[in-house]
Coordinates of N, CA and C and ligand atoms in Angstrom, one line a residue:
M36 N 15.7 3.0 -13.3 CA 15.1 2.0 -12.3 C 13.6 1.0 -12.5
N37 N 14.4 0.1 -12.2 CA 12.8 -1.0 -12.3 C 11.9 -0.8 -10.7
I38 N 10.8 -0.5 -11.5 CA 9.8 -0.2 -10.4 C 8.8 -1.1 -10.7
L39 N 8.6 -2.0 -9.2 CA 7.4 -2.8 -9.4 C 6.1 -2.7 -8.7
V40 N 5.0 -1.9 -9.3 CA 3.7 -1.7 -8.5 C 2.5 -2.5 -8.4
L41 N 2.4 -2.9 -7.0 CA 1.5 -3.8 -6.6 C 0.3 -3.2 -6.1
N42 N -0.9 -2.8 -7.4 CA -1.9 -2.9 -7.5 C -2.9 -3.5 -6.3
G43 N -3.1 -3.3 -5.1 CA -4.4 -4.3 -4.3 C -5.4 -3.7 -4.0
S44 N -5.9 -2.8 -5.0 CA -7.4 -2.1 -4.9 C -8.3 -3.2 -5.9
P45 N -9.0 -4.0 -5.6 CA -9.9 -4.5 -6.5 C -10.8 -3.9 -7.1
R46 N -10.6 -2.1 -7.5 CA -11.2 -1.0 -8.3 C -10.1 -1.3 -9.2
G47 N -8.8 -2.0 -9.1 CA -8.0 -1.8 -10.5 C -8.0 -0.6 -11.0
E48 N -7.9 0.1 -12.2 CA -7.7 1.4 -12.5 C -8.5 2.4 -12.1
Q49 N -9.7 2.1 -11.3 CA -10.6 3.2 -10.7 C -10.0 3.4 -9.2
S50 N -8.7 2.7 -8.5 CA -8.7 3.2 -7.5 C -8.4 4.3 -7.0
N51 N -8.9 5.1 -5.8 CA -8.5 6.5 -5.4 C -6.9 6.0 -5.1
T52 N -6.7 5.0 -4.5 CA -5.1 4.8 -4.4 C -4.0 5.0 -5.2
L53 N -4.3 4.3 -6.4 CA -3.9 4.1 -7.8 C -3.6 5.7 -8.3
K54 N -4.5 6.3 -8.0 CA -4.1 7.8 -8.5 C -3.1 8.7 -7.7
I55 N -2.6 8.4 -6.3 CA -1.3 8.9 -5.8 C -0.3 8.3 -6.2
T56 N -0.9 6.9 -6.5 CA 0.7 5.9 -7.0 C 1.2 6.6 -8.2
R57 N 0.1 6.9 -9.1 CA 0.4 7.4 -10.6 C 1.2 8.7 -10.4
A58 N 0.7 9.8 -9.4 CA 1.2 11.3 -9.3 C 2.8 10.9 -8.5
F59 N 3.1 10.0 -8.0 CA 4.4 9.4 -7.6 C 5.1 8.9 -8.2
L60 N 4.7 8.4 -9.4 CA 5.5 7.9 -10.0 C 5.6 8.9 -11.1
E61 N 4.7 9.8 -11.2 CA 4.9 11.1 -12.4 C 6.5 11.9 -11.9
G62 N 6.2 12.0 -10.8 CA 7.4 12.9 -10.1 C 8.7 11.9 -10.1
I63 N 8.5 10.8 -9.9 CA 10.1 10.0 -9.8 C 10.7 10.1 -11.5
S64 N 9.5 9.8 -12.3 CA 9.9 9.5 -13.7 C 10.6 11.1 -14.3
S65 N 10.0 11.8 -13.9 CA 10.4 13.7 -14.0 C 12.1 14.0 -13.7
Q66 N 12.7 12.8 -12.7 CA 13.9 13.1 -12.2 C 15.1 11.8 -13.1
K67 N 14.2 10.8 -13.2 CA 15.2 9.4 -13.5 C 14.7 8.7 -14.5
K68 N 14.9 8.0 -15.1 CA 14.4 7.2 -16.2 C 14.1 6.0 -15.3
T69 N 12.8 5.6 -15.5 CA 12.4 4.5 -15.3 C 11.4 3.4 -15.8
N70 N 11.3 2.4 -15.4 CA 10.6 1.4 -16.0 C 9.5 0.8 -14.9
A71 N 8.3 1.1 -15.0 CA 7.3 0.7 -14.1 C 6.5 -0.1 -14.7
D72 N 6.3 -1.4 -13.6 CA 5.4 -2.3 -14.1 C 4.2 -2.1 -13.1
I73 N 3.1 -2.1 -13.7 CA 2.0 -2.0 -12.7 C 1.1 -3.2 -12.9
V74 N 1.0 -4.2 -11.6 CA 0.1 -5.1 -11.3 C -0.9 -5.3 -10.9
D75 N -2.1 -5.6 -11.6 CA -3.2 -5.4 -11.1 C -3.7 -6.9 -10.1
I76 N -3.3 -6.9 -9.0 CA -3.3 -8.0 -8.1 C -4.5 -8.6 -8.0
S77 N -5.9 -7.6 -8.0 CA -6.9 -8.5 -7.8 C -7.5 -9.0 -9.2
K78 N -6.6 -9.0 -10.1 CA -7.3 -9.9 -11.4 C -5.9 -11.0 -11.6
A79 N -4.9 -11.0 -10.7 CA -4.1 -11.9 -11.1 C -4.5 -13.4 -10.5
E80 N -3.9 -14.5 -10.9 CA -4.5 -15.7 -10.0 C -3.3 -16.2 -9.3
I81 N -3.7 -15.8 -8.4 CA -3.1 -16.2 -6.8 C -4.0 -17.1 -5.4
S82 N -3.8 -18.1 -5.6 CA -4.1 -19.1 -4.8 C -3.5 -18.4 -3.1
H83 N -4.1 -19.1 -2.5 CA -4.0 -19.4 -0.9 C -2.7 -20.2 -0.8
C84 N -1.8 -19.3 0.5 CA -0.9 -20.6 0.7 C -1.6 -21.8 1.4
S85 N -0.9 -22.9 1.2 CA -1.6 -24.1 1.7 C -0.8 -24.6 3.0
G86 N 0.3 -23.4 3.3 CA 0.7 -24.0 4.4 C 1.5 -25.2 4.5
C87 N 2.2 -26.0 3.2 CA 2.7 -27.1 3.1 C 4.5 -27.0 3.7
F88 N 4.9 -26.0 3.4 CA 5.9 -25.8 3.6 C 7.0 -26.8 2.9
A89 N 6.6 -26.9 1.4 CA 7.5 -27.3 0.6 C 8.4 -26.8 0.0
C90 N 8.3 -25.2 0.3 CA 9.1 -23.9 -0.5 C 10.4 -24.4 0.8
W91 N 10.1 -24.8 1.9 CA 11.2 -24.8 2.3 C 11.7 -26.2 2.6
Q92 N 11.4 -27.3 2.0 CA 11.7 -28.5 2.4 C 12.3 -29.4 0.9
K93 N 11.2 -29.6 0.9 CA 11.0 -30.7 -0.5 C 11.8 -29.9 -2.2
T94 N 10.8 -28.9 -2.0 CA 11.3 -28.0 -3.2 C 12.0 -26.3 -2.8
P95 N 13.2 -26.4 -2.4 CA 13.6 -25.2 -1.8 C 13.8 -23.8 -2.6
G96 N 12.7 -23.1 -2.0 CA 12.7 -21.9 -3.0 C 11.4 -21.7 -4.0
E97 N 11.0 -22.4 -4.3 CA 10.0 -22.9 -5.2 C 8.6 -23.8 -4.7
C98 N 7.5 -22.9 -5.0 CA 6.1 -23.0 -4.3 C 5.5 -24.5 -5.2
V99 N 4.9 -25.1 -4.6 CA 4.1 -26.2 -5.4 C 3.1 -25.6 -6.6
I100 N 2.3 -24.5 -5.8 CA 1.3 -24.2 -6.6 C 2.0 -23.4 -7.7
K101 N 1.2 -24.0 -9.1 CA 1.7 -22.9 -10.3 C 0.5 -22.1 -10.6
D102 N 0.8 -21.0 -10.1 CA 0.0 -20.0 -10.6 C 0.5 -18.2 -11.3
D103 N 0.3 -17.1 -10.8 CA 0.9 -16.3 -11.1 C 1.9 -16.0 -10.6
M104 N 1.8 -16.3 -9.0 CA 3.2 -16.2 -8.4 C 4.8 -16.5 -9.1
Q105 N 4.1 -17.4 -10.0 CA 5.4 -18.1 -10.6 C 6.0 -16.7 -11.4
N106 N 5.2 -15.6 -11.6 CA 5.6 -14.3 -12.7 C 6.1 -13.6 -11.7
L107 N 5.5 -13.4 -10.7 CA 5.2 -12.1 -9.5 C 6.4 -12.3 -8.9
I108 N 6.9 -13.4 -8.2 CA 8.3 -13.4 -7.4 C 9.2 -13.0 -8.3
P109 N 9.7 -13.5 -9.5 CA 10.8 -12.8 -10.0 C 11.0 -11.6 -10.2
K110 N 9.5 -10.4 -10.8 CA 9.2 -9.5 -11.1 C 9.5 -8.3 -9.6
Y111 N 9.5 -9.1 -8.6 CA 9.7 -8.4 -7.2 C 10.9 -8.7 -6.8
L112 N 11.5 -9.7 -7.0 CA 13.3 -9.7 -7.0 C 14.0 -8.9 -7.7
D113 N 13.6 -8.6 -8.9 CA 14.1 -7.9 -10.1 C 13.9 -6.2 -9.8
A114 N 12.9 -5.5 -8.9 CA 12.6 -4.5 -9.0 C 13.7 -3.7 -8.0
D115 N 13.7 -2.2 -8.5 CA 14.7 -1.6 -7.5 C 14.0 -1.4 -6.4
L116 N 12.6 -0.7 -6.9 CA 12.0 -0.5 -5.6 C 10.3 -0.8 -6.3
V117 N 10.0 -1.1 -5.1 CA 8.7 -1.7 -5.0 C 7.4 -1.1 -4.2
I118 N 6.5 -0.8 -5.1 CA 5.5 0.2 -4.5 C 4.4 -0.3 -4.3
W119 N 3.5 -0.7 -2.6 CA 2.9 -1.4 -2.5 C 1.3 -0.3 -2.3
S120 N 0.3 -0.3 -3.1 CA -0.6 0.3 -3.4 C -1.8 -0.3 -3.2
F121 N -2.6 0.3 -2.1 CA -3.8 -0.4 -1.8 C -4.7 0.4 -0.9
P122 N -5.9 0.3 -0.8 CA -6.8 0.7 0.3 C -6.7 0.3 1.4
L123 N -7.2 0.6 2.7 CA -6.8 -0.1 4.1 C -8.3 -0.7 4.2
Y124 N -8.2 -2.3 4.4 CA -9.4 -2.7 4.4 C -9.5 -3.8 6.0
Y125 N -10.5 -3.2 6.8 CA -10.6 -3.6 8.1 C -9.0 -3.7 8.7
F126 N -8.6 -2.3 8.7 CA -7.3 -2.3 9.6 C -6.2 -2.9 9.0
G127 N -6.3 -3.4 7.8 CA -5.1 -4.2 7.3 C -4.9 -4.1 5.6
M128 N -4.5 -5.1 4.9 CA -4.4 -5.3 3.6 C -5.3 -6.0 2.7
P129 N -5.7 -5.7 1.9 CA -7.2 -6.1 1.1 C -7.0 -7.7 1.0
S130 N -7.5 -8.5 0.9 CA -7.0 -10.2 1.3 C -6.3 -10.7 0.0
K131 N -6.3 -10.4 -1.2 CA -6.0 -11.0 -2.4 C -4.1 -10.4 -2.2
L132 N -4.1 -9.5 -1.9 CA -2.9 -8.8 -1.5 C -2.6 -9.7 -0.6
K133 N -3.0 -10.0 0.9 CA -2.3 -10.7 1.5 C -2.4 -12.1 1.1
A134 N -3.1 -12.7 0.2 CA -2.5 -14.1 -0.4 C -1.1 -13.9 -1.0
F135 N -0.7 -12.7 -1.8 CA 0.3 -12.4 -2.8 C 1.4 -12.3 -1.1
L136 N 1.4 -11.8 -0.5 CA 2.3 -11.5 0.5 C 3.0 -13.1 1.3
D137 N 1.6 -13.7 1.6 CA 2.0 -15.3 2.1 C 2.7 -16.0 1.1
R138 N 2.3 -15.8 0.0 CA 3.1 -16.7 -1.1 C 4.7 -16.2 -1.3
M139 N 4.8 -15.3 -0.7 CA 6.3 -14.7 -0.5 C 7.1 -15.7 0.0
L140 N 6.9 -16.6 0.5 CA 7.7 -17.6 1.9 C 8.6 -18.2 1.1
P141 N 8.4 -18.6 -0.2 CA 9.7 -19.3 -0.7 C 10.9 -18.0 -0.9
T142 N 10.5 -17.0 -0.5 CA 11.8 -16.0 -0.9 C 12.4 -15.9 0.3
V143 N 12.2 -16.3 1.6 CA 12.8 -16.5 2.6 C 13.4 -18.1 2.9
L144 N 14.0 -17.8 3.9 CA 14.7 -19.3 4.8 C 14.2 -20.0 5.7
P145 N 14.2 -21.2 5.7 CA 13.6 -21.7 7.3 C 13.9 -21.4 8.0
L146 N 15.5 -21.1 8.4 CA 16.5 -20.9 9.3 C 15.7 -19.7 10.0
I147 N 15.7 -19.6 11.6 CA 15.4 -18.5 12.2 C 16.6 -17.8 13.3
E148 N 16.5 -16.9 13.0 CA 17.6 -16.0 13.7 C 17.2 -15.0 14.7
L149 N 17.8 -14.9 15.7 CA 17.3 -13.7 17.0 C 17.7 -12.9 16.4
T150 N 17.3 -11.4 16.5 CA 17.5 -10.1 16.4 C 18.2 -9.5 17.8
E151 N 19.2 -8.5 17.8 CA 19.4 -8.2 18.6 C 18.2 -7.8 19.7
S152 N 16.9 -7.4 19.3 CA 16.0 -7.0 20.4 C 15.3 -8.1 21.0
G153 N 15.9 -9.6 20.2 CA 15.2 -10.9 20.9 C 14.4 -11.4 20.5
S154 N 13.8 -10.5 19.4 CA 12.2 -11.4 18.4 C 13.1 -12.1 17.4
C155 N 12.4 -12.9 16.8 CA 12.9 -14.0 15.7 C 12.8 -13.4 14.3
R156 N 13.2 -13.8 13.3 CA 13.2 -13.6 11.6 C 13.8 -14.7 11.1
H157 N 13.2 -14.8 9.7 CA 13.9 -15.7 8.9 C 14.4 -14.6 7.7
P158 N 15.7 -15.1 7.3 CA 16.7 -14.2 6.8 C 16.1 -14.6 5.5
S159 N 16.7 -13.3 4.2 CA 15.8 -13.4 2.7 C 16.7 -14.8 2.3
R160 N 16.5 -15.4 1.3 CA 16.8 -16.2 0.3 C 17.8 -15.5 -0.6
Y161 N 17.5 -14.0 -0.8 CA 18.2 -13.1 -2.1 C 18.7 -12.3 -1.2
D162 N 19.7 -11.7 -2.1 CA 20.3 -10.6 -1.5 C 18.9 -9.1 -1.5
M163 N 18.6 -8.6 -0.7 CA 17.6 -7.6 -0.9 C 17.8 -6.0 -0.7
S164 N 19.3 -6.3 0.0 CA 20.1 -5.1 0.3 C 20.1 -3.8 -0.4
G165 N 19.7 -3.9 -1.7 CA 19.8 -2.6 -2.3 C 18.3 -2.1 -3.3
K166 N 17.3 -3.1 -2.2 CA 15.9 -2.8 -3.0 C 15.2 -2.1 -1.8
R167 N 14.5 -1.1 -2.4 CA 13.7 -0.3 -1.5 C 12.3 -0.4 -1.9
F168 N 11.0 0.1 -0.9 CA 9.9 -0.3 -0.8 C 9.1 1.3 -0.6
I169 N 8.0 1.4 -1.0 CA 7.4 2.3 -0.6 C 5.6 2.1 -0.2
L170 N 4.9 2.4 0.8 CA 3.8 1.6 1.1 C 2.5 3.1 0.3
I171 N 2.2 2.8 -0.3 CA 1.0 4.0 -0.5 C -0.4 3.1 -0.3
S172 N -1.2 4.3 0.5 CA -2.4 3.8 0.9 C -3.4 4.7 1.0
T173 N -4.4 4.4 1.2 CA -5.9 5.4 1.4 C -6.8 4.8 2.3
C174 N -7.9 5.6 2.9 CA -8.6 4.7 3.9 C -9.9 5.4 3.8
G175 N -10.9 5.3 4.4 CA -12.3 5.9 4.3 C -12.5 6.9 5.5
F176 N -11.8 6.6 6.4 CA -12.0 7.3 7.8 C -10.8 8.3 7.6
C177 N -11.0 9.5 8.6 CA -10.2 10.7 8.9 C -9.2 11.0 9.7
S178 N -8.8 9.3 10.2 CA -7.8 9.4 11.2 C -6.8 8.0 11.0
V179 N -5.4 8.2 11.2 CA -4.6 7.0 11.2 C -4.5 6.6 12.5
E180 N -4.8 7.3 13.5 CA -5.3 6.4 14.9 C -6.2 5.5 14.7
N181 N -6.3 4.8 15.4 CA -7.0 3.5 15.5 C -7.9 3.3 14.5
N182 N -6.7 3.1 13.5 CA -6.9 2.6 12.1 C -5.8 1.7 11.6
Y183 N -4.6 2.3 11.2 CA -3.3 2.0 10.6 C -2.4 1.0 11.3
E184 N -2.5 1.3 13.1 CA -1.6 1.3 13.5 C -1.1 -0.6 13.2
A185 N -1.9 -1.1 12.9 CA -1.4 -2.6 12.7 C -0.7 -2.9 11.6
L186 N -1.4 -1.9 10.5 CA -0.6 -2.5 8.9 C 0.4 -1.8 8.8
L187 N 0.6 -0.5 9.6 CA 2.0 0.2 9.8 C 2.9 -0.7 10.4
K188 N 2.7 -1.5 11.6 CA 3.5 -2.4 12.6 C 4.1 -3.4 11.6
Q189 N 3.2 -3.7 10.8 CA 3.6 -4.7 9.9 C 4.6 -4.7 8.9
F190 N 4.2 -3.3 8.2 CA 5.4 -3.1 7.1 C 6.9 -2.7 7.9
E191 N 6.4 -2.1 8.9 CA 7.8 -2.0 9.2 C 8.4 -3.0 10.1
I192 N 7.8 -4.0 10.5 CA 8.9 -5.2 10.6 C 9.1 -5.9 9.3
L193 N 8.3 -5.7 8.2 CA 8.8 -6.2 6.9 C 10.1 -5.7 6.3
Y194 N 10.1 -4.4 6.6 CA 11.0 -3.5 5.5 C 11.8 -2.7 6.7
G195 N 11.5 -2.4 7.8 CA 12.2 -1.4 8.6 C 12.7 -0.3 7.8
E196 N 13.9 0.2 8.0 CA 14.4 1.7 7.3 C 14.2 1.4 6.1
R197 N 14.0 0.5 5.1 CA 14.0 0.6 3.6 C 12.7 0.9 2.7
L198 N 11.5 1.4 4.3 CA 10.3 1.3 3.7 C 10.1 3.3 4.3
T199 N 9.7 3.7 2.9 CA 8.7 5.0 2.9 C 7.4 5.2 2.5
K200 N 6.6 5.9 3.4 CA 4.9 5.5 3.5 C 4.5 6.9 3.0
I201 N 3.1 6.6 2.2 CA 2.4 8.0 2.2 C 1.1 7.2 2.6
I202 N 0.7 7.6 3.7 CA -0.7 7.3 3.9 C -1.9 8.6 3.9
C203 N -3.0 8.3 2.8 CA -3.9 9.5 2.6 C -5.4 9.1 3.3
T204 N -5.6 9.7 4.3 CA -6.8 9.4 5.1 C -8.2 10.2 4.0
E205 N -9.3 9.8 4.1 CA -10.6 10.6 3.5 C -10.3 10.1 2.1
G206 N -10.1 8.8 1.9 CA -9.2 8.7 0.5 C -10.6 8.8 -0.4
E207 N -11.8 8.6 -0.3 CA -12.9 8.6 -1.1 C -13.0 9.4 -1.8
L208 N -12.3 11.1 -1.4 CA -12.8 12.3 -1.6 C -12.0 12.4 -3.3
F209 N -11.3 11.1 -3.1 CA -10.2 11.4 -4.8 C -11.4 10.7 -5.9
R210 N -12.6 10.7 -5.8 CA -13.4 10.3 -6.5 C -14.6 11.8 -6.9
V211 N -14.6 12.3 -5.9 CA -15.4 13.4 -6.1 C -15.3 14.9 -6.8
S212 N -16.1 14.9 -7.8 CA -15.1 15.8 -8.9 C -15.3 17.5 -8.1
Q213 N -16.1 17.4 -7.2 CA -16.4 19.3 -6.7 C -15.2 19.1 -5.8
R214 N -14.4 18.0 -5.3 CA -13.3 18.1 -4.2 C -12.0 18.1 -4.9
E215 N -11.6 18.2 -6.4 CA -10.8 18.2 -7.0 C -9.7 19.2 -6.9
K216 N -10.2 20.7 -6.6 CA -9.1 21.9 -6.4 C -8.1 20.9 -5.2
R217 N -8.9 20.4 -4.2 CA -8.0 19.9 -2.5 C -7.2 19.0 -3.3
T218 N -8.1 17.6 -3.9 CA -7.3 16.3 -4.2 C -6.1 16.7 -5.0
G219 N -6.7 17.9 -6.2 CA -5.5 18.1 -6.9 C -4.3 18.2 -6.2
E220 N -4.5 19.5 -5.3 CA -3.0 19.8 -4.6 C -2.4 19.1 -4.1
Y221 N -3.0 17.8 -3.4 CA -2.7 16.9 -2.7 C -2.0 16.1 -3.4
L222 N -2.6 15.8 -4.5 CA -1.5 15.0 -5.7 C -0.5 15.9 -6.1
S223 N -0.3 17.4 -6.2 CA 1.1 17.8 -6.4 C 2.0 18.0 -5.6
Y224 N 1.7 17.4 -4.1 CA 2.5 17.3 -2.9 C 3.1 15.6 -3.4
V225 N 2.1 15.0 -4.0 CA 2.6 13.7 -4.2 C 3.9 13.5 -5.3
R226 N 3.3 14.1 -6.2 CA 4.5 14.7 -6.9 C 5.8 14.9 -6.8
Q227 N 5.8 15.9 -6.1 CA 6.8 16.5 -5.5 C 7.6 15.4 -4.5
A228 N 6.7 14.9 -3.9 CA 7.4 13.4 -3.3 C 8.2 12.7 -4.0
G229 N 7.6 12.3 -5.4 CA 8.5 11.4 -6.3 C 9.8 12.1 -6.6
K230 N 9.4 13.1 -6.7 CA 11.0 14.0 -7.1 C 12.2 13.5 -6.6
E231 N 11.8 14.4 -5.1 CA 12.7 14.2 -3.7 C 13.0 12.7 -3.7
Y232 N 12.3 11.6 -4.1 CA 12.5 10.0 -3.7 C 13.5 10.0 -4.6
A233 N 13.3 10.2 -5.6 CA 14.3 10.1 -6.9 C 15.4 10.8 -7.0
M234 N 15.9 11.9 -6.0 CA 16.6 12.4 -6.1 C 17.6 12.0 -4.7
S235 N 16.8 11.7 -3.5 CA 17.4 11.1 -2.2 C 17.0 9.9 -1.4
N236 N 16.5 9.0 -1.9 CA 15.4 7.9 -1.6 C 14.9 8.4 0.1
C237 N 14.6 9.6 -0.1 CA 13.5 10.1 0.8 C 12.6 11.2 0.5
I238 N 11.6 11.5 1.5 CA 10.8 12.7 1.1 C 11.0 13.5 2.0
T239 N 11.1 14.7 1.5 CA 11.5 15.8 3.0 C 10.6 16.0 3.6
S240 N 10.5 16.5 5.1 CA 10.0 16.5 6.6 C 8.9 17.6 5.9
D241 N 8.9 18.6 5.4 CA 8.2 19.5 4.7 C 7.2 19.1 4.0
T242 N 7.5 18.0 2.6 CA 6.6 17.4 2.0 C 5.7 16.3 2.6
Q243 N 6.4 15.8 3.7 CA 6.0 14.5 4.7 C 4.5 15.4 5.3
R244 N 5.1 16.6 5.7 CA 3.9 17.1 6.6 C 2.7 17.7 5.8
K245 N 3.1 18.1 4.9 CA 1.7 18.1 3.7 C 1.2 17.2 3.4
L246 N 1.7 15.9 3.5 CA 1.2 14.6 2.8 C 0.0 14.3 4.2
S247 N 0.6 14.5 5.5 CA 0.1 13.7 6.8 C -1.3 14.5 6.6
E248 N -1.3 15.5 6.4 CA -2.5 16.6 6.8 C -3.6 16.2 6.1
P249 N -4.8 16.1 6.8 CA -6.0 15.7 6.6 C -6.4 16.4 5.0
L250 N -7.2 15.8 4.4 CA -7.8 16.1 3.2 C -8.8 17.7 3.6
Y251 N -9.4 17.2 4.7 CA -10.3 18.5 5.2 C -10.4 18.0 6.6
P252 N -10.7 19.0 7.7 CA -11.1 18.9 9.1 C -12.0 17.5 9.0
P253 N -11.9 17.1 10.3 CA -12.2 15.9 10.7 C -14.3 16.2 10.8
E254 N -14.7 17.2 11.1 CA -15.9 17.7 11.6 C -16.5 17.8 10.1
V255 N -15.5 18.4 8.9 CA -16.4 18.6 7.7 C -16.3 17.5 6.7
F256 N -15.5 16.6 6.9 CA -15.2 15.2 6.3 C -16.5 14.5 6.7
V257 N -16.6 14.3 8.1 CA -18.0 13.0 8.2 C -19.0 13.9 8.0
Q258 N -19.2 14.8 8.2 CA -20.6 15.7 7.4 C -20.7 15.3 5.7
M259 N -19.5 15.6 5.4 CA -19.6 15.5 3.5 C -19.9 13.6 3.1
A260 N -18.9 13.2 3.8 CA -19.4 11.7 3.9 C -20.6 11.4 4.1
N261 N -20.9 11.4 5.4 CA -22.5 11.0 5.7 C -23.6 11.3 4.3
A262 N -23.6 12.5 4.5 CA -24.0 13.4 3.0 C -23.7 12.5 2.1
S263 N -22.9 12.3 1.4 CA -22.9 11.3 0.3 C -23.5 10.3 0.1
W264 N -23.5 9.4 1.7 CA -24.1 8.3 1.5 C -25.9 8.3 1.8
G265 N -26.5 9.7 1.7 CA -27.5 10.5 2.1 C -28.0 9.8 3.7
I266 N -26.9 10.1 4.2 CA -27.5 9.7 5.9 C -26.8 11.0 6.6
S267 N -28.1 11.8 7.5 CA -27.5 13.0 8.2 C -27.0 12.7 9.6
D268 N -27.5 11.8 10.3 CA -27.6 11.4 11.6 C -27.4 10.0 12.0
S269 N -27.1 9.6 13.1 CA -27.0 7.6 13.3 C -28.8 8.0 13.7
H270 N -29.8 8.5 14.1 CA -31.2 8.8 14.4 C -31.7 8.3 13.1
E271 N -31.1 9.1 11.8 CA -31.6 8.8 10.3 C -31.4 6.9 10.4
I272 N -30.3 6.6 10.6 CA -30.2 5.3 10.5 C -31.2 4.2 11.4
D273 N -31.3 4.6 12.5 CA -31.9 4.1 13.3 C -33.6 3.9 12.8
E274 N -34.2 4.5 12.2 CA -35.3 5.2 11.6 C -35.3 4.3 10.4
R275 N -34.5 4.2 9.4 CA -34.4 3.5 8.3 C -34.6 2.2 8.7
N276 N -33.3 1.5 9.8 CA -33.7 -0.1 10.0 C -34.7 -0.4 11.3
G277 N -35.4 0.6 11.0 CA -36.9 0.4 12.1 C -36.6 0.3 12.9
Ligands
FMN580 C1 -14.2 -4.2 2.8 C2 -14.0 -2.6 3.5 C3 -12.8 -2.4 4.6 C4 -12.5 -1.2 4.6 N1 -12.0 -1.0 5.7 C5 -11.7 0.4 6.3 C6 -11.1 0.4 7.4 O1 -10.7 -0.2 8.0 N2 -10.5 1.9 7.9 C7 -11.0 3.0 6.9 O2 -10.6 4.0 7.1 N3 -11.3 2.6 5.6 C8 -12.0 1.4 5.1 N4 -12.2 1.3 4.1 C9 -12.4 2.5 3.0 C10 -11.2 1.9 2.1 O3 -10.1 2.3 2.8 C11 -11.4 3.4 1.0 O4 -12.8 3.2 0.5 C12 -10.3 3.6 0.0 O5 -10.2 4.9 -0.1 C13 -10.7 3.0 -1.1 O6 -9.4 2.9 -1.8 P1 -9.4 2.4 -3.4 O7 -10.1 3.1 -4.4 O8 -7.5 2.6 -3.9 O9 -9.5 0.9 -3.5 C14 -12.8 -0.3 3.7 C15 -13.5 -0.6 2.4 C16 -14.0 -1.4 2.3 C17 -14.7 -2.0 0.7

């Protein structure tokens, strides 16, 4: 099984999210022979899409910008499984990863199709029917609500039924050694999720439930997080800012 991991964290190897992704890969490879390629998107040379539409008209399927996307698009197309691994940034994906996504435009056709629900879409230039996708993301807050909605909608539109999600709130706890017992427990559920995914292309509802539970209750987390920044309450912030 060819797996492409798009590591979209600017922290590269130090990414909280990548810890979860690596545990998921361990789970998959314990069941199946895998070949995983982890690409550090933040270090890749990826220019912004210039919106010229040459990839639709002048040079169909090919971008006029010559950079790392020339290698990354074939890797994406060759993979059986693409894992998007990144932190939530302002309710969306980090900007470099968004540049990667925008530069995928050559992989779709200019043709606009109407879907059954009456919305529009561009069909893919390539057969993507056997390909599957996983979204693994961490964030700094303790809730999915009022935080992940925009991103989850974007991925639902992009991949529909072929998408599996692991969303972990309170992600900064993965770098706190005193919290290793709890984060280690979470990573063991992620390994289990990887095993299940290797066997059935999905994660059981029991494991998904464990993955969706916050690492700590909101009140406890907020107190720990504020203490880690040396802040105890909003009053203290006001005082510091004069
Ligand atoms: C520029 C920036 C924007 C962020 N935006 C959000 C956000 O909208 N919601 C949230 O819960 N956390 C947000 N965070 C926190 C990160 O998602 C969180 O620290 C994450 O665990 C980092 O993961 P990584 O180590 O994989 O990069 C933001 C962090 C940064 C640096």
